[in-house]
Amino acid sequence: MNNLKKETKLTLLYIAVAFSFSVAVRMIWFYQFANYEAFKFNSEFMINTNDGYYWAEGARDILSGISQANDLSPITSATSQLTALLAFVLPFSFESLILFMPVFLSSLIVIPIILIAKNLDNLNMGLIAALLASIGWSYYNRTMIGYYDTDMLNIVLPMFLLWSIIWAIKTNEDKYLIITAIDILIYRWWYPQSYSLEFSFFALILLYALIWDRKNTYNYKLLAIMMLAMIGVEGYIRLVLVLGIFYIYKQKRFDKYIYYILGASILIFFASGGFNPIWGNLKGYVFKDAVSVGEEGLKLHFYSVMQTVKEAGHISFEMFTNRISGHVVTFVASVGGFIYLAYRHKIMLFGLPLIGLGFLAYVGGLRFTIYAVPVLAFGAAFLITEAARYMPTKRLKFLTITALSMAILYPNIAHVQEYMVPTVFNADEVEILDTLKNRAGREDYVVSWWDYGYPLRYYSDVKTLIDGGKHSGAVNFPVSFILTNPQDVSAKMARLDVEYTEKTFKFKEDNKELIRDKNLTIFSNIEQMTKDYGFSDTNDFLLSLQTDIKLPDKTRDIYLYLPYRMLDIYPTVEMFSNINLMNAKMKERSLFYVSKMFKQEQNIINLGYGILFDTQNATITINNRKMPVKRFVQTSYSQNMKFSKDIQVSNPAENITVIYMSSFNTFLVVDEKTYNSLYVQLMLLEEYDKTLFEEVIMTPQAKVYRLKV
Ligand code: MN
């Protein structure tokens, strides 16, 4: 009894130590930027993940009780709900809450790790694994302070699931049946895509039961209750079913029905569509097409966003090992150690689905590596405790553990110190959005690239056309078109796309049954516009925008948010509308070259990459070809942020313009198409048609215009 108490005390101590360590390491970023005002708004740090603003918007709307139809605010999401609840009960500001939630929630991972190790009677291994896993490279990246996203519990919850499965199989205690089922319910609530991992655990337990433990009815009870927690119905119904079945399990007289219960639960699982999403999950990451095609109607071809999303890209072996263990040596030791650990304790094989999902990073993109971090941490930790076991004295044992633990932790801590990620927006930009909030109404639209969608909705409480979750080729096309085309056609497209977006929402609501039963296709806005204006070729419709077409009735205001930082992604933005929608042919890319590093020798300015601008003769050399320059434009902001520009046209018939933005010390080389684009004209040159647009907020960092048509 005394021993047991001592072990419990040590377990709690280890959890406290590992948790504090995890929190402390996550505070490094906080202190690194403590005096950096550009990362703060209202003297509090802003978050550093774009998606976080999505959950924050949902939580804000839950707390205020204001939510509109079709505002895309995630008020029913678990992340927003948990945040709203915490904001309601805790005495901290909302901004502090979302900043620190990842710090504390992600650090909970040390609990299941140490409890699993306790089951294997190796608490020291648990402590070392918890220290390593809690700050492991990719786990840290996706759960650091300000990384307010589902990731903060995405690994914690399956690790608790692994813990309860291990304890269930080892102890066959009833309580682990209900704990496992409830963990699945919470995990699914938190992260609906969790089914693939849950199903893998299920399959592994089934395999184990059939091969090694066929006679033990406990296994079938566990499988049935897990299956019921996973069927394709609402969470609260699954909770009732799980509690009901647990009650039945507690009555010995029902024991003889256990196989029927399992059979029935599997049948319900398939009948309720529980299996359907399992493969669909990975499809998008594994098979990526450059161009997606509509199935009916005009069969338009859109440019796919998958091509530009970094996280779906392939990664090198070194990056892969760094992200999982912090160092290639630690990774090799972890894999070897895990094999040895699984050989000594077969139960650890239940960790395989997490390792498998982590290794999927090799094909599926680096976001997956975090799944392998905690389970492989056991491998390295086990080797360390084994090495210590062979040491002759207590002192040497202690020294071995300390030295080796520090060695595996060091590369990860070094990474934390180097990983100085910026906040999503800087203080000046957020100031603008905050001003816009008082100007624009909740039902108004702000047109901007999808990268700015969530922050715009959070800070300005407006609607957006595209955002971090809504950015398929079809919805990106009109916005890309607006930003990269001349202002007269862009203005028309802005009005069209906003009104068509709202019309489509309404159509979907009014025809819910029809869409479901008759499988009615909802066409993209651009396709619907083409048809409504009597064209069968989208290119003809787009050309018609240059004429005096009749626009839909205005139902709300439209604003354009044009940040300076979009300069860096302009070519990507353009891609989405630089395609012939009828035949998928990409058009020739526009000339767009930014130079922030240049040097001047007499009258020649070397812009890098062999591009030379001759100021005296007004020529530019690109790819060893010397061409006359059409214009040279110089812009600047005065002390009180007043904009001025100077345009010198030297060769009116030519195509290339050089823009020098002196306040940003940046050169821009563009062709005539880009020069005439809405972004360049309205943002960089403040050159706008006063019948189409009205100034709202004009700063060097970003400009906001209101559409007048
Ligand atoms: Mn809203």
JSON list of N, CA and C in Angstrom, two decimals, residues 223-286:
[
{"chain": "A", "resi": 223, "resn": "LEU", "atom": "N", "xyz": [-14.55, -3.52, -28.22]},
{"chain": "A", "resi": 223, "resn": "LEU", "atom": "CA", "xyz": [-14.75, -3.24, -29.65]},
{"chain": "A", "resi": 223, "resn": "LEU", "atom": "C", "xyz": [-16.15, -2.70, -29.92]},
{"chain": "A", "resi": 224, "resn": "ALA", "atom": "N", "xyz": [-17.16, -3.30, -29.28]},
{"chain": "A", "resi": 224, "resn": "ALA", "atom": "CA", "xyz": [-18.54, -2.88, -29.54]},
{"chain": "A", "resi": 224, "resn": "ALA", "atom": "C", "xyz": [-18.78, -1.45, -29.05]},
{"chain": "A", "resi": 225, "resn": "ILE", "atom": "N", "xyz": [-18.26, -1.12, -27.87]},
{"chain": "A", "resi": 225, "resn": "ILE", "atom": "CA", "xyz": [-18.50, 0.23, -27.34]},
{"chain": "A", "resi": 225, "resn": "ILE", "atom": "C", "xyz": [-17.73, 1.27, -28.17]},
{"chain": "A", "resi": 226, "resn": "MET", "atom": "N", "xyz": [-16.55, 0.87, -28.67]},
{"chain": "A", "resi": 226, "resn": "MET", "atom": "CA", "xyz": [-15.80, 1.78, -29.55]},
{"chain": "A", "resi": 226, "resn": "MET", "atom": "C", "xyz": [-16.56, 2.02, -30.85]},
{"chain": "A", "resi": 227, "resn": "MET", "atom": "N", "xyz": [-17.09, 0.93, -31.40]},
{"chain": "A", "resi": 227, "resn": "MET", "atom": "CA", "xyz": [-17.83, 1.03, -32.65]},
{"chain": "A", "resi": 227, "resn": "MET", "atom": "C", "xyz": [-19.04, 1.95, -32.51]},
{"chain": "A", "resi": 228, "resn": "LEU", "atom": "N", "xyz": [-19.75, 1.80, -31.38]},
{"chain": "A", "resi": 228, "resn": "LEU", "atom": "CA", "xyz": [-20.93, 2.66, -31.16]},
{"chain": "A", "resi": 228, "resn": "LEU", "atom": "C", "xyz": [-20.53, 4.12, -31.01]},
{"chain": "A", "resi": 229, "resn": "ALA", "atom": "N", "xyz": [-19.34, 4.34, -30.46]},
{"chain": "A", "resi": 229, "resn": "ALA", "atom": "CA", "xyz": [-18.88, 5.73, -30.31]},
{"chain": "A", "resi": 229, "resn": "ALA", "atom": "C", "xyz": [-18.50, 6.32, -31.67]},
{"chain": "A", "resi": 230, "resn": "MET", "atom": "N", "xyz": [-18.36, 5.45, -32.68]},
{"chain": "A", "resi": 230, "resn": "MET", "atom": "CA", "xyz": [-17.87, 5.91, -33.98]},
{"chain": "A", "resi": 230, "resn": "MET", "atom": "C", "xyz": [-18.93, 5.94, -35.08]},
{"chain": "A", "resi": 231, "resn": "ILE", "atom": "N", "xyz": [-20.16, 5.48, -34.78]},
{"chain": "A", "resi": 231, "resn": "ILE", "atom": "CA", "xyz": [-21.15, 5.39, -35.86]},
{"chain": "A", "resi": 231, "resn": "ILE", "atom": "C", "xyz": [-21.52, 6.78, -36.39]},
{"chain": "A", "resi": 232, "resn": "GLY", "atom": "N", "xyz": [-22.14, 6.76, -37.55]},
{"chain": "A", "resi": 232, "resn": "GLY", "atom": "CA", "xyz": [-22.37, 8.04, -38.24]},
{"chain": "A", "resi": 232, "resn": "GLY", "atom": "C", "xyz": [-23.61, 8.80, -37.82]},
{"chain": "A", "resi": 233, "resn": "VAL", "atom": "N", "xyz": [-23.78, 9.06, -36.52]},
{"chain": "A", "resi": 233, "resn": "VAL", "atom": "CA", "xyz": [-24.92, 9.88, -36.07]},
{"chain": "A", "resi": 233, "resn": "VAL", "atom": "C", "xyz": [-24.40, 10.98, -35.15]},
{"chain": "A", "resi": 234, "resn": "GLU", "atom": "N", "xyz": [-25.30, 11.87, -34.77]},
{"chain": "A", "resi": 234, "resn": "GLU", "atom": "CA", "xyz": [-24.93, 12.99, -33.90]},
{"chain": "A", "resi": 234, "resn": "GLU", "atom": "C", "xyz": [-24.25, 12.53, -32.61]},
{"chain": "A", "resi": 235, "resn": "GLY", "atom": "N", "xyz": [-23.36, 13.37, -32.09]},
{"chain": "A", "resi": 235, "resn": "GLY", "atom": "CA", "xyz": [-22.59, 13.03, -30.91]},
{"chain": "A", "resi": 235, "resn": "GLY", "atom": "C", "xyz": [-23.43, 12.70, -29.69]},
{"chain": "A", "resi": 236, "resn": "TYR", "atom": "N", "xyz": [-24.50, 13.46, -29.47]},
{"chain": "A", "resi": 236, "resn": "TYR", "atom": "CA", "xyz": [-25.27, 13.20, -28.24]},
{"chain": "A", "resi": 236, "resn": "TYR", "atom": "C", "xyz": [-26.01, 11.85, -28.32]},
{"chain": "A", "resi": 237, "resn": "ILE", "atom": "N", "xyz": [-26.39, 11.43, -29.53]},
{"chain": "A", "resi": 237, "resn": "ILE", "atom": "CA", "xyz": [-27.01, 10.11, -29.67]},
{"chain": "A", "resi": 237, "resn": "ILE", "atom": "C", "xyz": [-25.98, 9.02, -29.38]},
{"chain": "A", "resi": 238, "resn": "ARG", "atom": "N", "xyz": [-24.75, 9.24, -29.87]},
{"chain": "A", "resi": 238, "resn": "ARG", "atom": "CA", "xyz": [-23.69, 8.27, -29.60]},
{"chain": "A", "resi": 238, "resn": "ARG", "atom": "C", "xyz": [-23.39, 8.20, -28.11]},
{"chain": "A", "resi": 239, "resn": "LEU", "atom": "N", "xyz": [-23.45, 9.35, -27.43]},
{"chain": "A", "resi": 239, "resn": "LEU", "atom": "CA", "xyz": [-23.20, 9.37, -25.99]},
{"chain": "A", "resi": 239, "resn": "LEU", "atom": "C", "xyz": [-24.25, 8.53, -25.26]},
{"chain": "A", "resi": 240, "resn": "VAL", "atom": "N", "xyz": [-25.53, 8.70, -25.65]},
{"chain": "A", "resi": 240, "resn": "VAL", "atom": "CA", "xyz": [-26.61, 7.93, -25.02]},
{"chain": "A", "resi": 240, "resn": "VAL", "atom": "C", "xyz": [-26.40, 6.44, -25.28]},
{"chain": "A", "resi": 241, "resn": "LEU", "atom": "N", "xyz": [-26.07, 6.09, -26.52]},
{"chain": "A", "resi": 241, "resn": "LEU", "atom": "CA", "xyz": [-25.84, 4.68, -26.87]},
{"chain": "A", "resi": 241, "resn": "LEU", "atom": "C", "xyz": [-24.69, 4.08, -26.06]},
{"chain": "A", "resi": 242, "resn": "VAL", "atom": "N", "xyz": [-23.61, 4.85, -25.95]},
{"chain": "A", "resi": 242, "resn": "VAL", "atom": "CA", "xyz": [-22.43, 4.38, -25.24]},
{"chain": "A", "resi": 242, "resn": "VAL", "atom": "C", "xyz": [-22.75, 4.16, -23.76]},
{"chain": "A", "resi": 243, "resn": "LEU", "atom": "N", "xyz": [-23.46, 5.12, -23.15]},
{"chain": "A", "resi": 243, "resn": "LEU", "atom": "CA", "xyz": [-23.83, 4.98, -21.74]},
{"chain": "A", "resi": 243, "resn": "LEU", "atom": "C", "xyz": [-24.78, 3.80, -21.56]},
{"chain": "A", "resi": 244, "resn": "GLY", "atom": "N", "xyz": [-25.71, 3.63, -22.52]},
{"chain": "A", "resi": 244, "resn": "GLY", "atom": "CA", "xyz": [-26.66, 2.52, -22.45]},
{"chain": "A", "resi": 244, "resn": "GLY", "atom": "C", "xyz": [-25.96, 1.17, -22.50]},
{"chain": "A", "resi": 245, "resn": "ILE", "atom": "N", "xyz": [-25.03, 1.07, -23.41]},
{"chain": "A", "resi": 245, "resn": "ILE", "atom": "CA", "xyz": [-24.35, -0.22, -23.58]},
{"chain": "A", "resi": 245, "resn": "ILE", "atom": "C", "xyz": [-23.45, -0.50, -22.38]},
{"chain": "A", "resi": 246, "resn": "PHE", "atom": "N", "xyz": [-22.90, 0.57, -21.80]},
{"chain": "A", "resi": 246, "resn": "PHE", "atom": "CA", "xyz": [-22.07, 0.39, -20.62]},
{"chain": "A", "resi": 246, "resn": "PHE", "atom": "C", "xyz": [-22.92, -0.13, -19.45]},
{"chain": "A", "resi": 247, "resn": "TYR", "atom": "N", "xyz": [-24.13, 0.39, -19.36]},
{"chain": "A", "resi": 247, "resn": "TYR", "atom": "CA", "xyz": [-25.06, -0.08, -18.33]},
{"chain": "A", "resi": 247, "resn": "TYR", "atom": "C", "xyz": [-25.36, -1.57, -18.52]},
{"chain": "A", "resi": 248, "resn": "ILE", "atom": "N", "xyz": [-25.58, -1.96, -19.77]},
{"chain": "A", "resi": 248, "resn": "ILE", "atom": "CA", "xyz": [-25.86, -3.36, -20.08]},
{"chain": "A", "resi": 248, "resn": "ILE", "atom": "C", "xyz": [-24.65, -4.25, -19.73]},
{"chain": "A", "resi": 249, "resn": "TYR", "atom": "N", "xyz": [-23.47, -3.75, -20.04]},
{"chain": "A", "resi": 249, "resn": "TYR", "atom": "CA", "xyz": [-22.24, -4.50, -19.72]},
{"chain": "A", "resi": 249, "resn": "TYR", "atom": "C", "xyz": [-22.14, -4.79, -18.22]},
{"chain": "A", "resi": 250, "resn": "LYS", "atom": "N", "xyz": [-22.63, -3.84, -17.41]},
{"chain": "A", "resi": 250, "resn": "LYS", "atom": "CA", "xyz": [-22.50, -3.99, -15.98]},
{"chain": "A", "resi": 250, "resn": "LYS", "atom": "C", "xyz": [-23.42, -5.09, -15.42]},
{"chain": "A", "resi": 251, "resn": "GLN", "atom": "N", "xyz": [-24.44, -5.48, -16.20]},
{"chain": "A", "resi": 251, "resn": "GLN", "atom": "CA", "xyz": [-25.34, -6.55, -15.77]},
{"chain": "A", "resi": 251, "resn": "GLN", "atom": "C", "xyz": [-24.80, -7.89, -16.29]},
{"chain": "A", "resi": 252, "resn": "LYS", "atom": "N", "xyz": [-24.38, -8.74, -15.38]},
{"chain": "A", "resi": 252, "resn": "LYS", "atom": "CA", "xyz": [-23.76, -10.01, -15.78]},
{"chain": "A", "resi": 252, "resn": "LYS", "atom": "C", "xyz": [-24.70, -10.86, -16.66]},
{"chain": "A", "resi": 253, "resn": "ARG", "atom": "N", "xyz": [-26.04, -10.70, -16.44]},
{"chain": "A", "resi": 253, "resn": "ARG", "atom": "CA", "xyz": [-26.96, -11.59, -17.16]},
{"chain": "A", "resi": 253, "resn": "ARG", "atom": "C", "xyz": [-26.96, -11.32, -18.67]},
{"chain": "A", "resi": 254, "resn": "PHE", "atom": "N", "xyz": [-26.44, -10.17, -19.10]},
{"chain": "A", "resi": 254, "resn": "PHE", "atom": "CA", "xyz": [-26.41, -9.89, -20.53]},
{"chain": "A", "resi": 254, "resn": "PHE", "atom": "C", "xyz": [-25.14, -10.39, -21.21]},
{"chain": "A", "resi": 255, "resn": "ASP", "atom": "N", "xyz": [-24.23, -10.97, -20.40]},
{"chain": "A", "resi": 255, "resn": "ASP", "atom": "CA", "xyz": [-22.93, -11.38, -20.93]},
{"chain": "A", "resi": 255, "resn": "ASP", "atom": "C", "xyz": [-23.03, -12.27, -22.16]},
{"chain": "A", "resi": 256, "resn": "LYS", "atom": "N", "xyz": [-24.09, -13.11, -22.18]},
{"chain": "A", "resi": 256, "resn": "LYS", "atom": "CA", "xyz": [-24.18, -14.06, -23.29]},
{"chain": "A", "resi": 256, "resn": "LYS", "atom": "C", "xyz": [-24.55, -13.39, -24.61]},
{"chain": "A", "resi": 257, "resn": "TYR", "atom": "N", "xyz": [-24.97, -12.15, -24.53]},
{"chain": "A", "resi": 257, "resn": "TYR", "atom": "CA", "xyz": [-25.36, -11.46, -25.79]},
{"chain": "A", "resi": 257, "resn": "TYR", "atom": "C", "xyz": [-24.21, -10.66, -26.41]},
{"chain": "A", "resi": 258, "resn": "ILE", "atom": "N", "xyz": [-23.02, -10.73, -25.79]},
{"chain": "A", "resi": 258, "resn": "ILE", "atom": "CA", "xyz": [-21.94, -9.83, -26.19]},
{"chain": "A", "resi": 258, "resn": "ILE", "atom": "C", "xyz": [-21.61, -9.91, -27.68]},
{"chain": "A", "resi": 259, "resn": "TYR", "atom": "N", "xyz": [-21.67, -11.12, -28.25]},
{"chain": "A", "resi": 259, "resn": "TYR", "atom": "CA", "xyz": [-21.32, -11.24, -29.68]},
{"chain": "A", "resi": 259, "resn": "TYR", "atom": "C", "xyz": [-22.40, -10.58, -30.56]},
{"chain": "A", "resi": 260, "resn": "TYR", "atom": "N", "xyz": [-23.66, -10.69, -30.09]},
{"chain": "A", "resi": 260, "resn": "TYR", "atom": "CA", "xyz": [-24.74, -10.04, -30.85]},
{"chain": "A", "resi": 260, "resn": "TYR", "atom": "C", "xyz": [-24.59, -8.53, -30.81]},
{"chain": "A", "resi": 261, "resn": "ILE", "atom": "N", "xyz": [-24.21, -8.06, -29.63]},
{"chain": "A", "resi": 261, "resn": "ILE", "atom": "CA", "xyz": [-24.03, -6.60, -29.49]},
{"chain": "A", "resi": 261, "resn": "ILE", "atom": "C", "xyz": [-22.94, -6.10, -30.42]},
{"chain": "A", "resi": 262, "resn": "LEU", "atom": "N", "xyz": [-21.82, -6.85, -30.46]},
{"chain": "A", "resi": 262, "resn": "LEU", "atom": "CA", "xyz": [-20.72, -6.45, -31.34]},
{"chain": "A", "resi": 262, "resn": "LEU", "atom": "C", "xyz": [-21.18, -6.48, -32.80]},
{"chain": "A", "resi": 263, "resn": "GLY", "atom": "N", "xyz": [-21.87, -7.58, -33.17]},
{"chain": "A", "resi": 263, "resn": "GLY", "atom": "CA", "xyz": [-22.35, -7.71, -34.55]},
{"chain": "A", "resi": 263, "resn": "GLY", "atom": "C", "xyz": [-23.27, -6.55, -34.91]},
{"chain": "A", "resi": 264, "resn": "ALA", "atom": "N", "xyz": [-24.20, -6.26, -33.99]},
{"chain": "A", "resi": 264, "resn": "ALA", "atom": "CA", "xyz": [-25.16, -5.19, -34.25]},
{"chain": "A", "resi": 264, "resn": "ALA", "atom": "C", "xyz": [-24.45, -3.84, -34.38]},
{"chain": "A", "resi": 265, "resn": "SER", "atom": "N", "xyz": [-23.46, -3.60, -33.51]},
{"chain": "A", "resi": 265, "resn": "SER", "atom": "CA", "xyz": [-22.78, -2.31, -33.56]},
{"chain": "A", "resi": 265, "resn": "SER", "atom": "C", "xyz": [-22.03, -2.14, -34.88]},
{"chain": "A", "resi": 266, "resn": "ILE", "atom": "N", "xyz": [-21.46, -3.23, -35.39]},
{"chain": "A", "resi": 266, "resn": "ILE", "atom": "CA", "xyz": [-20.75, -3.14, -36.67]},
{"chain": "A", "resi": 266, "resn": "ILE", "atom": "C", "xyz": [-21.74, -2.87, -37.80]},
{"chain": "A", "resi": 267, "resn": "LEU", "atom": "N", "xyz": [-22.90, -3.56, -37.72]},
{"chain": "A", "resi": 267, "resn": "LEU", "atom": "CA", "xyz": [-23.93, -3.33, -38.73]},
{"chain": "A", "resi": 267, "resn": "LEU", "atom": "C", "xyz": [-24.39, -1.87, -38.73]},
{"chain": "A", "resi": 268, "resn": "ILE", "atom": "N", "xyz": [-24.65, -1.35, -37.52]},
{"chain": "A", "resi": 268, "resn": "ILE", "atom": "CA", "xyz": [-25.09, 0.05, -37.41]},
{"chain": "A", "resi": 268, "resn": "ILE", "atom": "C", "xyz": [-24.01, 0.98, -37.95]},
{"chain": "A", "resi": 269, "resn": "PHE", "atom": "N", "xyz": [-22.78, 0.63, -37.66]},
{"chain": "A", "resi": 269, "resn": "PHE", "atom": "CA", "xyz": [-21.66, 1.46, -38.12]},
{"chain": "A", "resi": 269, "resn": "PHE", "atom": "C", "xyz": [-21.70, 1.62, -39.64]},
{"chain": "A", "resi": 270, "resn": "PHE", "atom": "N", "xyz": [-21.82, 0.49, -40.34]},
{"chain": "A", "resi": 270, "resn": "PHE", "atom": "CA", "xyz": [-21.84, 0.57, -41.80]},
{"chain": "A", "resi": 270, "resn": "PHE", "atom": "C", "xyz": [-23.13, 1.20, -42.32]},
{"chain": "A", "resi": 271, "resn": "ALA", "atom": "N", "xyz": [-24.26, 0.81, -41.68]},
{"chain": "A", "resi": 271, "resn": "ALA", "atom": "CA", "xyz": [-25.56, 1.32, -42.14]},
{"chain": "A", "resi": 271, "resn": "ALA", "atom": "C", "xyz": [-25.66, 2.84, -41.97]},
{"chain": "A", "resi": 272, "resn": "SER", "atom": "N", "xyz": [-25.02, 3.36, -40.92]},
{"chain": "A", "resi": 272, "resn": "SER", "atom": "CA", "xyz": [-25.11, 4.80, -40.66]},
{"chain": "A", "resi": 272, "resn": "SER", "atom": "C", "xyz": [-24.08, 5.59, -41.46]},
{"chain": "A", "resi": 273, "resn": "GLY", "atom": "N", "xyz": [-23.36, 4.89, -42.33]},
{"chain": "A", "resi": 273, "resn": "GLY", "atom": "CA", "xyz": [-22.39, 5.59, -43.16]},
{"chain": "A", "resi": 273, "resn": "GLY", "atom": "C", "xyz": [-21.09, 5.90, -42.44]},
{"chain": "A", "resi": 274, "resn": "GLY", "atom": "N", "xyz": [-20.81, 5.20, -41.35]},
{"chain": "A", "resi": 274, "resn": "GLY", "atom": "CA", "xyz": [-19.61, 5.48, -40.58]},
{"chain": "A", "resi": 274, "resn": "GLY", "atom": "C", "xyz": [-18.33, 5.22, -41.34]},
{"chain": "A", "resi": 275, "resn": "PHE", "atom": "N", "xyz": [-18.38, 4.32, -42.31]},
{"chain": "A", "resi": 275, "resn": "PHE", "atom": "CA", "xyz": [-17.15, 3.95, -43.02]},
{"chain": "A", "resi": 275, "resn": "PHE", "atom": "C", "xyz": [-16.82, 4.91, -44.16]},
{"chain": "A", "resi": 276, "resn": "ASN", "atom": "N", "xyz": [-17.87, 5.52, -44.69]},
{"chain": "A", "resi": 276, "resn": "ASN", "atom": "CA", "xyz": [-17.71, 6.35, -45.91]},
{"chain": "A", "resi": 276, "resn": "ASN", "atom": "C", "xyz": [-16.55, 7.34, -45.88]},
{"chain": "A", "resi": 277, "resn": "PRO", "atom": "N", "xyz": [-16.41, 8.10, -44.77]},
{"chain": "A", "resi": 277, "resn": "PRO", "atom": "CA", "xyz": [-15.38, 9.15, -44.85]},
{"chain": "A", "resi": 277, "resn": "PRO", "atom": "C", "xyz": [-13.96, 8.64, -44.68]},
{"chain": "A", "resi": 278, "resn": "ILE", "atom": "N", "xyz": [-13.78, 7.38, -44.32]},
{"chain": "A", "resi": 278, "resn": "ILE", "atom": "CA", "xyz": [-12.45, 6.93, -43.91]},
{"chain": "A", "resi": 278, "resn": "ILE", "atom": "C", "xyz": [-11.40, 7.09, -45.00]},
{"chain": "A", "resi": 279, "resn": "TRP", "atom": "N", "xyz": [-11.73, 6.71, -46.20]},
{"chain": "A", "resi": 279, "resn": "TRP", "atom": "CA", "xyz": [-10.71, 6.86, -47.25]},
{"chain": "A", "resi": 279, "resn": "TRP", "atom": "C", "xyz": [-10.70, 8.25, -47.83]},
{"chain": "A", "resi": 280, "resn": "GLY", "atom": "N", "xyz": [-11.87, 8.86, -47.86]},
{"chain": "A", "resi": 280, "resn": "GLY", "atom": "CA", "xyz": [-11.97, 10.19, -48.45]},
{"chain": "A", "resi": 280, "resn": "GLY", "atom": "C", "xyz": [-11.01, 11.19, -47.83]},
{"chain": "A", "resi": 281, "resn": "ASN", "atom": "N", "xyz": [-10.71, 10.98, -46.55]},
{"chain": "A", "resi": 281, "resn": "ASN", "atom": "CA", "xyz": [-9.86, 11.88, -45.78]},
{"chain": "A", "resi": 281, "resn": "ASN", "atom": "C", "xyz": [-8.53, 12.20, -46.45]},
{"chain": "A", "resi": 282, "resn": "LEU", "atom": "N", "xyz": [-7.87, 11.15, -46.90]},
{"chain": "A", "resi": 282, "resn": "LEU", "atom": "CA", "xyz": [-6.52, 11.34, -47.41]},
{"chain": "A", "resi": 282, "resn": "LEU", "atom": "C", "xyz": [-6.47, 11.66, -48.89]},
{"chain": "A", "resi": 283, "resn": "LYS", "atom": "N", "xyz": [-7.56, 11.36, -49.54]},
{"chain": "A", "resi": 283, "resn": "LYS", "atom": "CA", "xyz": [-7.59, 11.53, -51.00]},
{"chain": "A", "resi": 283, "resn": "LYS", "atom": "C", "xyz": [-7.04, 12.86, -51.45]},
{"chain": "A", "resi": 284, "resn": "GLY", "atom": "N", "xyz": [-7.56, 13.93, -50.83]},
{"chain": "A", "resi": 284, "resn": "GLY", "atom": "CA", "xyz": [-7.19, 15.28, -51.24]},
{"chain": "A", "resi": 284, "resn": "GLY", "atom": "C", "xyz": [-5.69, 15.52, -51.14]},
{"chain": "A", "resi": 285, "resn": "TYR", "atom": "N", "xyz": [-5.03, 14.84, -50.19]},
{"chain": "A", "resi": 285, "resn": "TYR", "atom": "CA", "xyz": [-3.61, 15.07, -50.01]},
{"chain": "A", "resi": 285, "resn": "TYR", "atom": "C", "xyz": [-2.77, 14.19, -50.90]},
{"chain": "A", "resi": 286, "resn": "VAL", "atom": "N", "xyz": [-3.27, 12.96, -51.15]},
{"chain": "A", "resi": 286, "resn": "VAL", "atom": "CA", "xyz": [-2.45, 12.01, -51.89]},
{"chain": "A", "resi": 286, "resn": "VAL", "atom": "C", "xyz": [-2.60, 12.22, -53.39]}
]
